[in-house]
Amino acid sequence: RALPGVGVYTAAAIAAIAFDDPATVVDGNVERVISRLFAVETPLPQSKPELKTLAATLTSEQRPGDYAQAMMDLGATLCSPRSPSCLVCPVEEFCAAHNLRIQNELPRRSPKSARPVRRGASFVAVTEDGCVLLRRRPEKGLLAGMMETPSTAWGENAPLADEALGFAPVEGVWLRMPGGVSHTFTHFQLELDVYRSHVPRDTQLRLAALPEQCRWVRREDVDAEALPTVMRKVLSLAFERPIAGPKVSKRGFLTQ
């Protein structure tokens, strides 16, 4: 457990399978098997402590590695989430859920709460020779060290057009692309307005854009960059249509 990236499940699996220690190995497959064997109707994730306690009552002192692997395999094959193969299951006669005919209903799960929504704006600056401005994200936090198109912070409210312009990496005429980008992270939903501008290669970057973290990348080389999916969506939207035609508003935005 002291090693980085080794959690409770991995540590128990190593102890049981590699060292034959009677550790209780509980992954999602084992949780499903235990919830059906004991007909546990408390929904996940609230039932996790109870399921682990019940699993521990079955952990074998003899050949614990084989037992742990067998339980995981049982959940991965016969005791599947939908339409479990009860007729060929080796523990069918001991399964409380099967005896109650509720195996298809278990394990129950609490309804997921709606993800909070964060909003922001992202800027795609393109030079005449086809280079795109990318910026490296901070080394800590979400998407640490990955590349992005310069963007505002993500918050509850989307910046208005005039506010967003203050975060643009360079002076220019910016077109707001129709539709924007939506991306789901584990704990929140992100909605980004996307702006695009053609700028000279020698344009001076604003200090707020963190120039030391920025570099110009040829468009054909962008795919090789460490770009998160959300930023690939931003670039795809930005290059869907050229900048041409709309009128220029006050403060340098293009109107639709």
PDB file of C-alpha atoms in Angstrom:
ATOM      1  CA  ARG A   1       0.000   0.000   0.000  1.00  0.00           C
ATOM      2  CA  ALA A   2       2.969   2.359   0.431  1.00  0.00           C
ATOM      3  CA  LEU A   3       3.695   2.303  -3.303  1.00  0.00           C
ATOM      4  CA  PRO A   4       2.185   5.104  -5.424  1.00  0.00           C
ATOM      5  CA  GLY A   5      -0.859   3.963  -7.392  1.00  0.00           C
ATOM      6  CA  VAL A   6      -1.417   0.787  -5.350  1.00  0.00           C
ATOM      7  CA  GLY A   7      -4.844   0.935  -3.749  1.00  0.00           C
ATOM      8  CA  VAL A   8      -6.755  -1.396  -1.455  1.00  0.00           C
ATOM      9  CA  TYR A   9      -7.944  -3.728  -4.226  1.00  0.00           C
ATOM     10  CA  THR A  10      -4.562  -4.017  -5.952  1.00  0.00           C
ATOM     11  CA  ALA A  11      -2.737  -4.575  -2.655  1.00  0.00           C
ATOM     12  CA  ALA A  12      -5.160  -7.332  -1.634  1.00  0.00           C
ATOM     13  CA  ALA A  13      -4.930  -9.004  -5.053  1.00  0.00           C
ATOM     14  CA  ILE A  14      -1.115  -9.016  -4.919  1.00  0.00           C
ATOM     15  CA  ALA A  15      -1.139 -10.369  -1.362  1.00  0.00           C
ATOM     16  CA  ALA A  16      -3.550 -13.184  -2.231  1.00  0.00           C
ATOM     17  CA  ILE A  17      -2.387 -14.178  -5.700  1.00  0.00           C
ATOM     18  CA  ALA A  18       1.360 -13.547  -5.437  1.00  0.00           C
ATOM     19  CA  PHE A  19       1.969 -14.387  -1.761  1.00  0.00           C
ATOM     20  CA  ASP A  20      -0.932 -16.734  -0.937  1.00  0.00           C
ATOM     21  CA  ASP A  21      -2.005 -14.447   1.895  1.00  0.00           C
ATOM     22  CA  PRO A  22      -5.720 -14.780   2.840  1.00  0.00           C
ATOM     23  CA  ALA A  23      -6.503 -11.174   1.901  1.00  0.00           C
ATOM     24  CA  THR A  24     -10.036 -10.246   0.884  1.00  0.00           C
ATOM     25  CA  VAL A  25     -10.018  -9.137  -2.741  1.00  0.00           C
ATOM     26  CA  VAL A  26     -13.051  -7.038  -3.683  1.00  0.00           C
ATOM     27  CA  ASP A  27     -13.485  -5.471  -7.100  1.00  0.00           C
ATOM     28  CA  GLY A  28     -16.704  -4.609  -8.926  1.00  0.00           C
ATOM     29  CA  ASN A  29     -17.191  -8.203 -10.044  1.00  0.00           C
ATOM     30  CA  VAL A  30     -16.799  -9.551  -6.515  1.00  0.00           C
ATOM     31  CA  GLU A  31     -19.196  -6.904  -5.171  1.00  0.00           C
ATOM     32  CA  ARG A  32     -21.817  -8.151  -7.613  1.00  0.00           C
ATOM     33  CA  VAL A  33     -21.306 -11.802  -6.610  1.00  0.00           C
ATOM     34  CA  ILE A  34     -21.472 -11.022  -2.882  1.00  0.00           C
ATOM     35  CA  SER A  35     -24.517  -8.768  -3.195  1.00  0.00           C
ATOM     36  CA  ARG A  36     -26.382 -11.634  -4.896  1.00  0.00           C
ATOM     37  CA  LEU A  37     -25.107 -14.436  -2.676  1.00  0.00           C
ATOM     38  CA  PHE A  38     -26.321 -12.579   0.419  1.00  0.00           C
ATOM     39  CA  ALA A  39     -29.198 -10.681  -1.255  1.00  0.00           C
ATOM     40  CA  VAL A  40     -27.845  -7.328  -0.092  1.00  0.00           C
ATOM     41  CA  GLU A  41     -30.442  -4.736  -1.082  1.00  0.00           C
ATOM     42  CA  THR A  42     -28.602  -1.682   0.231  1.00  0.00           C
ATOM     43  CA  PRO A  43     -27.574   0.244  -2.892  1.00  0.00           C
ATOM     44  CA  LEU A  44     -24.014   0.895  -3.953  1.00  0.00           C
ATOM     45  CA  PRO A  45     -21.882   2.727  -3.022  1.00  0.00           C
ATOM     46  CA  GLN A  46     -23.381   2.753   0.509  1.00  0.00           C
ATOM     47  CA  SER A  47     -23.198  -1.049   0.663  1.00  0.00           C
ATOM     48  CA  LYS A  48     -19.441  -1.271  -0.044  1.00  0.00           C
ATOM     49  CA  PRO A  49     -18.354  -1.707   3.620  1.00  0.00           C
ATOM     50  CA  GLU A  50     -21.044  -4.354   4.174  1.00  0.00           C
ATOM     51  CA  LEU A  51     -20.076  -6.215   1.008  1.00  0.00           C
ATOM     52  CA  LYS A  52     -16.413  -6.263   2.012  1.00  0.00           C
ATOM     53  CA  THR A  53     -17.300  -7.579   5.476  1.00  0.00           C
ATOM     54  CA  LEU A  54     -19.432 -10.334   3.951  1.00  0.00           C
ATOM     55  CA  ALA A  55     -16.726 -11.157   1.418  1.00  0.00           C
ATOM     56  CA  ALA A  56     -14.239 -11.558   4.266  1.00  0.00           C
ATOM     57  CA  THR A  57     -16.424 -14.273   5.814  1.00  0.00           C
ATOM     58  CA  LEU A  58     -15.875 -16.365   2.673  1.00  0.00           C
ATOM     59  CA  THR A  59     -12.177 -15.690   2.122  1.00  0.00           C
ATOM     60  CA  SER A  60     -10.378 -19.002   2.015  1.00  0.00           C
ATOM     61  CA  GLU A  61      -7.394 -19.736   4.238  1.00  0.00           C
ATOM     62  CA  GLN A  62      -6.339 -22.424   1.786  1.00  0.00           C
ATOM     63  CA  ARG A  63      -5.257 -21.432  -1.724  1.00  0.00           C
ATOM     64  CA  PRO A  64      -6.473 -17.853  -1.203  1.00  0.00           C
ATOM     65  CA  GLY A  65      -4.969 -16.778  -4.511  1.00  0.00           C
ATOM     66  CA  ASP A  66      -7.009 -19.317  -6.453  1.00  0.00           C
ATOM     67  CA  TYR A  67     -10.099 -18.387  -4.453  1.00  0.00           C
ATOM     68  CA  ALA A  68      -9.663 -14.663  -5.152  1.00  0.00           C
ATOM     69  CA  GLN A  69      -9.178 -15.309  -8.858  1.00  0.00           C
ATOM     70  CA  ALA A  70     -12.193 -17.628  -8.939  1.00  0.00           C
ATOM     71  CA  MET A  71     -14.450 -15.011  -7.342  1.00  0.00           C
ATOM     72  CA  MET A  72     -13.326 -12.339  -9.791  1.00  0.00           C
ATOM     73  CA  ASP A  73     -13.774 -14.709 -12.735  1.00  0.00           C
ATOM     74  CA  LEU A  74     -17.222 -15.753 -11.509  1.00  0.00           C
ATOM     75  CA  GLY A  75     -18.335 -12.133 -11.498  1.00  0.00           C
ATOM     76  CA  ALA A  76     -16.719 -11.428 -14.872  1.00  0.00           C
ATOM     77  CA  THR A  77     -18.325 -14.395 -16.625  1.00  0.00           C
ATOM     78  CA  LEU A  78     -21.367 -16.150 -15.142  1.00  0.00           C
ATOM     79  CA  CYS A  79     -22.537 -13.599 -12.572  1.00  0.00           C
ATOM     80  CA  SER A  80     -22.759 -10.830 -15.159  1.00  0.00           C
ATOM     81  CA  PRO A  81     -24.517  -7.490 -14.592  1.00  0.00           C
ATOM     82  CA  ARG A  82     -27.395  -8.407 -16.900  1.00  0.00           C
ATOM     83  CA  SER A  83     -28.879 -11.873 -17.430  1.00  0.00           C
ATOM     84  CA  PRO A  84     -26.583 -13.845 -15.093  1.00  0.00           C
ATOM     85  CA  SER A  85     -26.106 -17.507 -16.055  1.00  0.00           C
ATOM     86  CA  CYS A  86     -27.597 -18.927 -12.875  1.00  0.00           C
ATOM     87  CA  LEU A  87     -28.328 -22.395 -14.305  1.00  0.00           C
ATOM     88  CA  VAL A  88     -24.629 -23.155 -14.740  1.00  0.00           C
ATOM     89  CA  CYS A  89     -23.361 -21.192 -11.741  1.00  0.00           C
ATOM     90  CA  PRO A  90     -21.446 -23.378  -9.236  1.00  0.00           C
ATOM     91  CA  VAL A  91     -22.917 -21.474  -6.261  1.00  0.00           C
ATOM     92  CA  GLU A  92     -26.510 -21.262  -7.499  1.00  0.00           C
ATOM     93  CA  GLU A  93     -27.939 -23.300  -4.604  1.00  0.00           C
ATOM     94  CA  PHE A  94     -26.303 -20.968  -2.062  1.00  0.00           C
ATOM     95  CA  CYS A  95     -27.389 -17.750  -3.780  1.00  0.00           C
ATOM     96  CA  ALA A  96     -30.023 -15.908  -1.751  1.00  0.00           C
ATOM     97  CA  ALA A  97     -30.842 -13.537  -4.613  1.00  0.00           C
ATOM     98  CA  HIS A  98     -31.462 -16.444  -6.987  1.00  0.00           C
ATOM     99  CA  ASN A  99     -33.698 -18.153  -4.440  1.00  0.00           C
ATOM    100  CA  LEU A 100     -35.675 -14.919  -4.088  1.00  0.00           C
ATOM    101  CA  ARG A 101     -35.677 -14.422  -7.888  1.00  0.00           C
ATOM    102  CA  ILE A 102     -34.155 -10.950  -7.548  1.00  0.00           C
ATOM    103  CA  GLN A 103     -30.712 -11.663  -9.024  1.00  0.00           C
ATOM    104  CA  ASN A 104     -31.374  -9.347 -11.981  1.00  0.00           C
ATOM    105  CA  GLU A 105     -32.156  -6.484  -9.591  1.00  0.00           C
ATOM    106  CA  LEU A 106     -28.887  -6.693  -7.642  1.00  0.00           C
ATOM    107  CA  PRO A 107     -26.690  -4.969  -6.881  1.00  0.00           C
ATOM    108  CA  ARG A 108     -28.869  -1.899  -6.541  1.00  0.00           C
ATOM    109  CA  ARG A 109     -27.326   1.506  -7.164  1.00  0.00           C
ATOM    110  CA  SER A 110     -28.169   4.904  -5.773  1.00  0.00           C
ATOM    111  CA  PRO A 111     -29.369   7.360  -8.411  1.00  0.00           C
ATOM    112  CA  LYS A 112     -26.512   9.496  -9.640  1.00  0.00           C
ATOM    113  CA  SER A 113     -26.668  13.154  -8.727  1.00  0.00           C
ATOM    114  CA  ALA A 114     -26.458  15.608 -11.588  1.00  0.00           C
ATOM    115  CA  ARG A 115     -22.921  16.707 -12.394  1.00  0.00           C
ATOM    116  CA  PRO A 116     -22.245  20.383 -11.770  1.00  0.00           C
ATOM    117  CA  VAL A 117     -21.626  22.410 -14.917  1.00  0.00           C
ATOM    118  CA  ARG A 118     -18.519  24.544 -15.413  1.00  0.00           C
ATOM    119  CA  ARG A 119     -18.130  27.003 -18.247  1.00  0.00           C
ATOM    120  CA  GLY A 120     -15.325  28.836 -19.952  1.00  0.00           C
ATOM    121  CA  ALA A 121     -13.845  29.986 -23.250  1.00  0.00           C
ATOM    122  CA  SER A 122     -10.995  28.632 -25.350  1.00  0.00           C
ATOM    123  CA  PHE A 123      -9.033  30.504 -28.023  1.00  0.00           C
ATOM    124  CA  VAL A 124      -7.595  29.025 -31.221  1.00  0.00           C
ATOM    125  CA  ALA A 125      -5.021  31.383 -32.741  1.00  0.00           C
ATOM    126  CA  VAL A 126      -3.850  30.399 -36.240  1.00  0.00           C
ATOM    127  CA  THR A 127      -1.000  31.953 -38.252  1.00  0.00           C
ATOM    128  CA  GLU A 128      -0.842  32.480 -42.010  1.00  0.00           C
ATOM    129  CA  ASP A 129       1.538  29.517 -42.357  1.00  0.00           C
ATOM    130  CA  GLY A 130      -0.833  27.187 -40.522  1.00  0.00           C
ATOM    131  CA  CYS A 131       0.558  27.111 -36.995  1.00  0.00           C
ATOM    132  CA  VAL A 132      -1.662  26.862 -33.922  1.00  0.00           C
ATOM    133  CA  LEU A 133      -0.894  28.362 -30.525  1.00  0.00           C
ATOM    134  CA  LEU A 134      -0.786  25.746 -27.760  1.00  0.00           C
ATOM    135  CA  ARG A 135      -0.053  26.181 -24.068  1.00  0.00           C
ATOM    136  CA  ARG A 136       1.116  23.702 -21.442  1.00  0.00           C
ATOM    137  CA  ARG A 137      -1.174  23.321 -18.451  1.00  0.00           C
ATOM    138  CA  PRO A 138       0.164  23.467 -14.861  1.00  0.00           C
ATOM    139  CA  GLU A 139       2.008  20.389 -13.605  1.00  0.00           C
ATOM    140  CA  LYS A 140      -0.569  19.856 -10.866  1.00  0.00           C
ATOM    141  CA  GLY A 141      -4.321  19.531 -11.049  1.00  0.00           C
ATOM    142  CA  LEU A 142      -6.718  18.335 -13.739  1.00  0.00           C
ATOM    143  CA  LEU A 143      -5.034  17.463 -17.074  1.00  0.00           C
ATOM    144  CA  ALA A 144      -1.676  18.251 -15.464  1.00  0.00           C
ATOM    145  CA  GLY A 145       1.148  18.968 -17.891  1.00  0.00           C
ATOM    146  CA  MET A 146      -0.982  18.423 -20.993  1.00  0.00           C
ATOM    147  CA  MET A 147      -1.324  20.882 -23.857  1.00  0.00           C
ATOM    148  CA  GLU A 148      -4.329  23.114 -24.451  1.00  0.00           C
ATOM    149  CA  THR A 149      -5.455  26.014 -26.551  1.00  0.00           C
ATOM    150  CA  PRO A 150      -5.209  29.087 -24.281  1.00  0.00           C
ATOM    151  CA  SER A 151      -8.389  29.223 -22.222  1.00  0.00           C
ATOM    152  CA  THR A 152     -10.115  31.060 -19.422  1.00  0.00           C
ATOM    153  CA  ALA A 153     -10.558  29.511 -16.011  1.00  0.00           C
ATOM    154  CA  TRP A 154     -13.565  27.186 -15.760  1.00  0.00           C
ATOM    155  CA  GLY A 155     -16.323  28.429 -13.468  1.00  0.00           C
ATOM    156  CA  GLU A 156     -20.062  28.418 -12.877  1.00  0.00           C
ATOM    157  CA  ASN A 157     -20.758  31.210 -15.353  1.00  0.00           C
ATOM    158  CA  ALA A 158     -19.579  31.552 -18.919  1.00  0.00           C
ATOM    159  CA  PRO A 159     -17.739  34.827 -19.574  1.00  0.00           C
ATOM    160  CA  LEU A 160     -19.635  37.260 -21.781  1.00  0.00           C
ATOM    161  CA  ALA A 161     -18.083  38.014 -25.157  1.00  0.00           C
ATOM    162  CA  ASP A 162     -16.466  41.264 -24.025  1.00  0.00           C
ATOM    163  CA  GLU A 163     -15.182  39.594 -20.858  1.00  0.00           C
ATOM    164  CA  ALA A 164     -13.808  36.652 -22.812  1.00  0.00           C
ATOM    165  CA  LEU A 165     -11.842  38.970 -25.097  1.00  0.00           C
ATOM    166  CA  GLY A 166      -9.783  40.041 -22.105  1.00  0.00           C
ATOM    167  CA  PHE A 167      -8.481  36.464 -21.826  1.00  0.00           C
ATOM    168  CA  ALA A 168      -7.565  36.083 -25.509  1.00  0.00           C
ATOM    169  CA  PRO A 169      -3.841  35.290 -25.855  1.00  0.00           C
ATOM    170  CA  VAL A 170      -3.290  37.963 -28.535  1.00  0.00           C
ATOM    171  CA  GLU A 171      -4.966  41.033 -29.933  1.00  0.00           C
ATOM    172  CA  GLY A 172      -7.047  40.191 -32.975  1.00  0.00           C
ATOM    173  CA  VAL A 173     -10.453  39.753 -34.521  1.00  0.00           C
ATOM    174  CA  TRP A 174     -12.003  36.700 -32.914  1.00  0.00           C
ATOM    175  CA  LEU A 175     -14.847  34.628 -34.316  1.00  0.00           C
ATOM    176  CA  ARG A 176     -17.023  32.761 -31.866  1.00  0.00           C
ATOM    177  CA  MET A 177     -17.630  29.343 -33.385  1.00  0.00           C
ATOM    178  CA  PRO A 178     -21.259  28.189 -33.362  1.00  0.00           C
ATOM    179  CA  GLY A 179     -22.239  25.445 -30.966  1.00  0.00           C
ATOM    180  CA  GLY A 180     -19.333  25.387 -28.576  1.00  0.00           C
ATOM    181  CA  VAL A 181     -17.833  22.255 -27.029  1.00  0.00           C
ATOM    182  CA  SER A 182     -19.314  20.011 -24.357  1.00  0.00           C
ATOM    183  CA  HIS A 183     -17.212  17.475 -22.460  1.00  0.00           C
ATOM    184  CA  THR A 184     -17.947  15.237 -19.488  1.00  0.00           C
ATOM    185  CA  PHE A 185     -15.336  14.800 -16.772  1.00  0.00           C
ATOM    186  CA  THR A 186     -15.818  12.433 -13.845  1.00  0.00           C
ATOM    187  CA  HIS A 187     -17.085  15.097 -11.459  1.00  0.00           C
ATOM    188  CA  PHE A 188     -18.413  17.850 -13.690  1.00  0.00           C
ATOM    189  CA  GLN A 189     -19.679  18.794 -17.128  1.00  0.00           C
ATOM    190  CA  LEU A 190     -17.649  21.365 -19.061  1.00  0.00           C
ATOM    191  CA  GLU A 191     -19.162  23.769 -21.594  1.00  0.00           C
ATOM    192  CA  LEU A 192     -16.686  25.827 -23.618  1.00  0.00           C
ATOM    193  CA  ASP A 193     -17.233  28.693 -26.019  1.00  0.00           C
ATOM    194  CA  VAL A 194     -14.638  28.452 -28.784  1.00  0.00           C
ATOM    195  CA  TYR A 195     -13.083  31.492 -30.495  1.00  0.00           C
ATOM    196  CA  ARG A 196     -10.804  31.493 -33.523  1.00  0.00           C
ATOM    197  CA  SER A 197      -8.585  34.168 -35.056  1.00  0.00           C
ATOM    198  CA  HIS A 198      -5.974  34.509 -37.808  1.00  0.00           C
ATOM    199  CA  VAL A 199      -2.916  36.287 -36.394  1.00  0.00           C
ATOM    200  CA  PRO A 200       0.603  37.177 -37.618  1.00  0.00           C
ATOM    201  CA  ARG A 201       3.318  34.694 -36.616  1.00  0.00           C
ATOM    202  CA  ASP A 202       5.312  37.455 -34.919  1.00  0.00           C
ATOM    203  CA  THR A 203       2.340  38.679 -32.897  1.00  0.00           C
ATOM    204  CA  GLN A 204       3.140  39.464 -29.268  1.00  0.00           C
ATOM    205  CA  LEU A 205       1.470  37.241 -26.703  1.00  0.00           C
ATOM    206  CA  ARG A 206      -0.211  38.864 -23.752  1.00  0.00           C
ATOM    207  CA  LEU A 207       1.407  38.277 -20.375  1.00  0.00           C
ATOM    208  CA  ALA A 208      -1.880  36.824 -19.110  1.00  0.00           C
ATOM    209  CA  ALA A 209      -1.513  34.073 -21.725  1.00  0.00           C
ATOM    210  CA  LEU A 210       1.642  32.822 -19.921  1.00  0.00           C
ATOM    211  CA  PRO A 211       3.924  33.133 -22.989  1.00  0.00           C
ATOM    212  CA  GLU A 212       6.638  30.993 -21.389  1.00  0.00           C
ATOM    213  CA  GLN A 213       4.226  28.037 -21.500  1.00  0.00           C
ATOM    214  CA  CYS A 214       3.109  28.675 -25.096  1.00  0.00           C
ATOM    215  CA  ARG A 215       4.488  27.560 -28.443  1.00  0.00           C
ATOM    216  CA  TRP A 216       3.388  27.535 -32.053  1.00  0.00           C
ATOM    217  CA  VAL A 217       2.740  24.077 -33.508  1.00  0.00           C
ATOM    218  CA  ARG A 218       2.184  23.288 -37.164  1.00  0.00           C
ATOM    219  CA  ARG A 219      -1.371  22.169 -37.734  1.00  0.00           C
ATOM    220  CA  GLU A 220      -0.275  18.834 -39.235  1.00  0.00           C
ATOM    221  CA  ASP A 221       1.784  18.153 -36.085  1.00  0.00           C
ATOM    222  CA  VAL A 222      -0.990  18.886 -33.607  1.00  0.00           C
ATOM    223  CA  ASP A 223      -2.147  15.250 -33.460  1.00  0.00           C
ATOM    224  CA  ALA A 224       1.216  14.248 -31.995  1.00  0.00           C
ATOM    225  CA  GLU A 225       0.821  16.637 -29.061  1.00  0.00           C
ATOM    226  CA  ALA A 226      -0.359  15.541 -25.600  1.00  0.00           C
ATOM    227  CA  LEU A 227      -3.799  17.053 -26.050  1.00  0.00           C
ATOM    228  CA  PRO A 228      -6.711  15.954 -23.857  1.00  0.00           C
ATOM    229  CA  THR A 229      -9.912  14.954 -25.615  1.00  0.00           C
ATOM    230  CA  VAL A 230     -11.669  18.190 -24.725  1.00  0.00           C
ATOM    231  CA  MET A 231      -8.979  20.221 -26.515  1.00  0.00           C
ATOM    232  CA  ARG A 232      -9.135  17.989 -29.575  1.00  0.00           C
ATOM    233  CA  LYS A 233     -12.843  18.792 -29.659  1.00  0.00           C
ATOM    234  CA  VAL A 234     -12.011  22.504 -29.459  1.00  0.00           C
ATOM    235  CA  LEU A 235      -9.627  22.286 -32.421  1.00  0.00           C
ATOM    236  CA  SER A 236     -12.056  20.194 -34.466  1.00  0.00           C
ATOM    237  CA  LEU A 237     -14.754  22.811 -34.001  1.00  0.00           C
ATOM    238  CA  ALA A 238     -12.384  25.694 -34.746  1.00  0.00           C
ATOM    239  CA  PHE A 239     -11.351  24.258 -38.112  1.00  0.00           C
ATOM    240  CA  GLU A 240     -14.845  23.330 -39.266  1.00  0.00           C
ATOM    241  CA  ARG A 241     -15.333  26.648 -41.012  1.00  0.00           C
ATOM    242  CA  PRO A 242     -13.079  29.498 -42.191  1.00  0.00           C
ATOM    243  CA  ILE A 243     -13.124  33.035 -40.870  1.00  0.00           C
ATOM    244  CA  ALA A 244     -14.895  35.093 -43.485  1.00  0.00           C
ATOM    245  CA  GLY A 245     -17.992  37.178 -43.999  1.00  0.00           C
ATOM    246  CA  PRO A 246     -19.318  38.352 -40.613  1.00  0.00           C
ATOM    247  CA  LYS A 247     -19.197  41.975 -39.554  1.00  0.00           C
ATOM    248  CA  VAL A 248     -16.776  43.164 -36.907  1.00  0.00           C
ATOM    249  CA  SER A 249     -18.333  44.385 -33.667  1.00  0.00           C
ATOM    250  CA  LYS A 250     -16.967  46.941 -31.249  1.00  0.00           C
ATOM    251  CA  ARG A 251     -13.922  45.566 -29.348  1.00  0.00           C
ATOM    252  CA  GLY A 252     -12.898  43.216 -32.120  1.00  0.00           C
ATOM    253  CA  PHE A 253     -15.364  40.320 -32.040  1.00  0.00           C
ATOM    254  CA  LEU A 254     -16.945  38.935 -35.163  1.00  0.00           C
ATOM    255  CA  THR A 255     -20.717  38.766 -35.014  1.00  0.00           C
ATOM    256  CA  GLN A 256     -22.689  35.828 -36.361  1.00  0.00           C
TER     257      GLN A 256
END
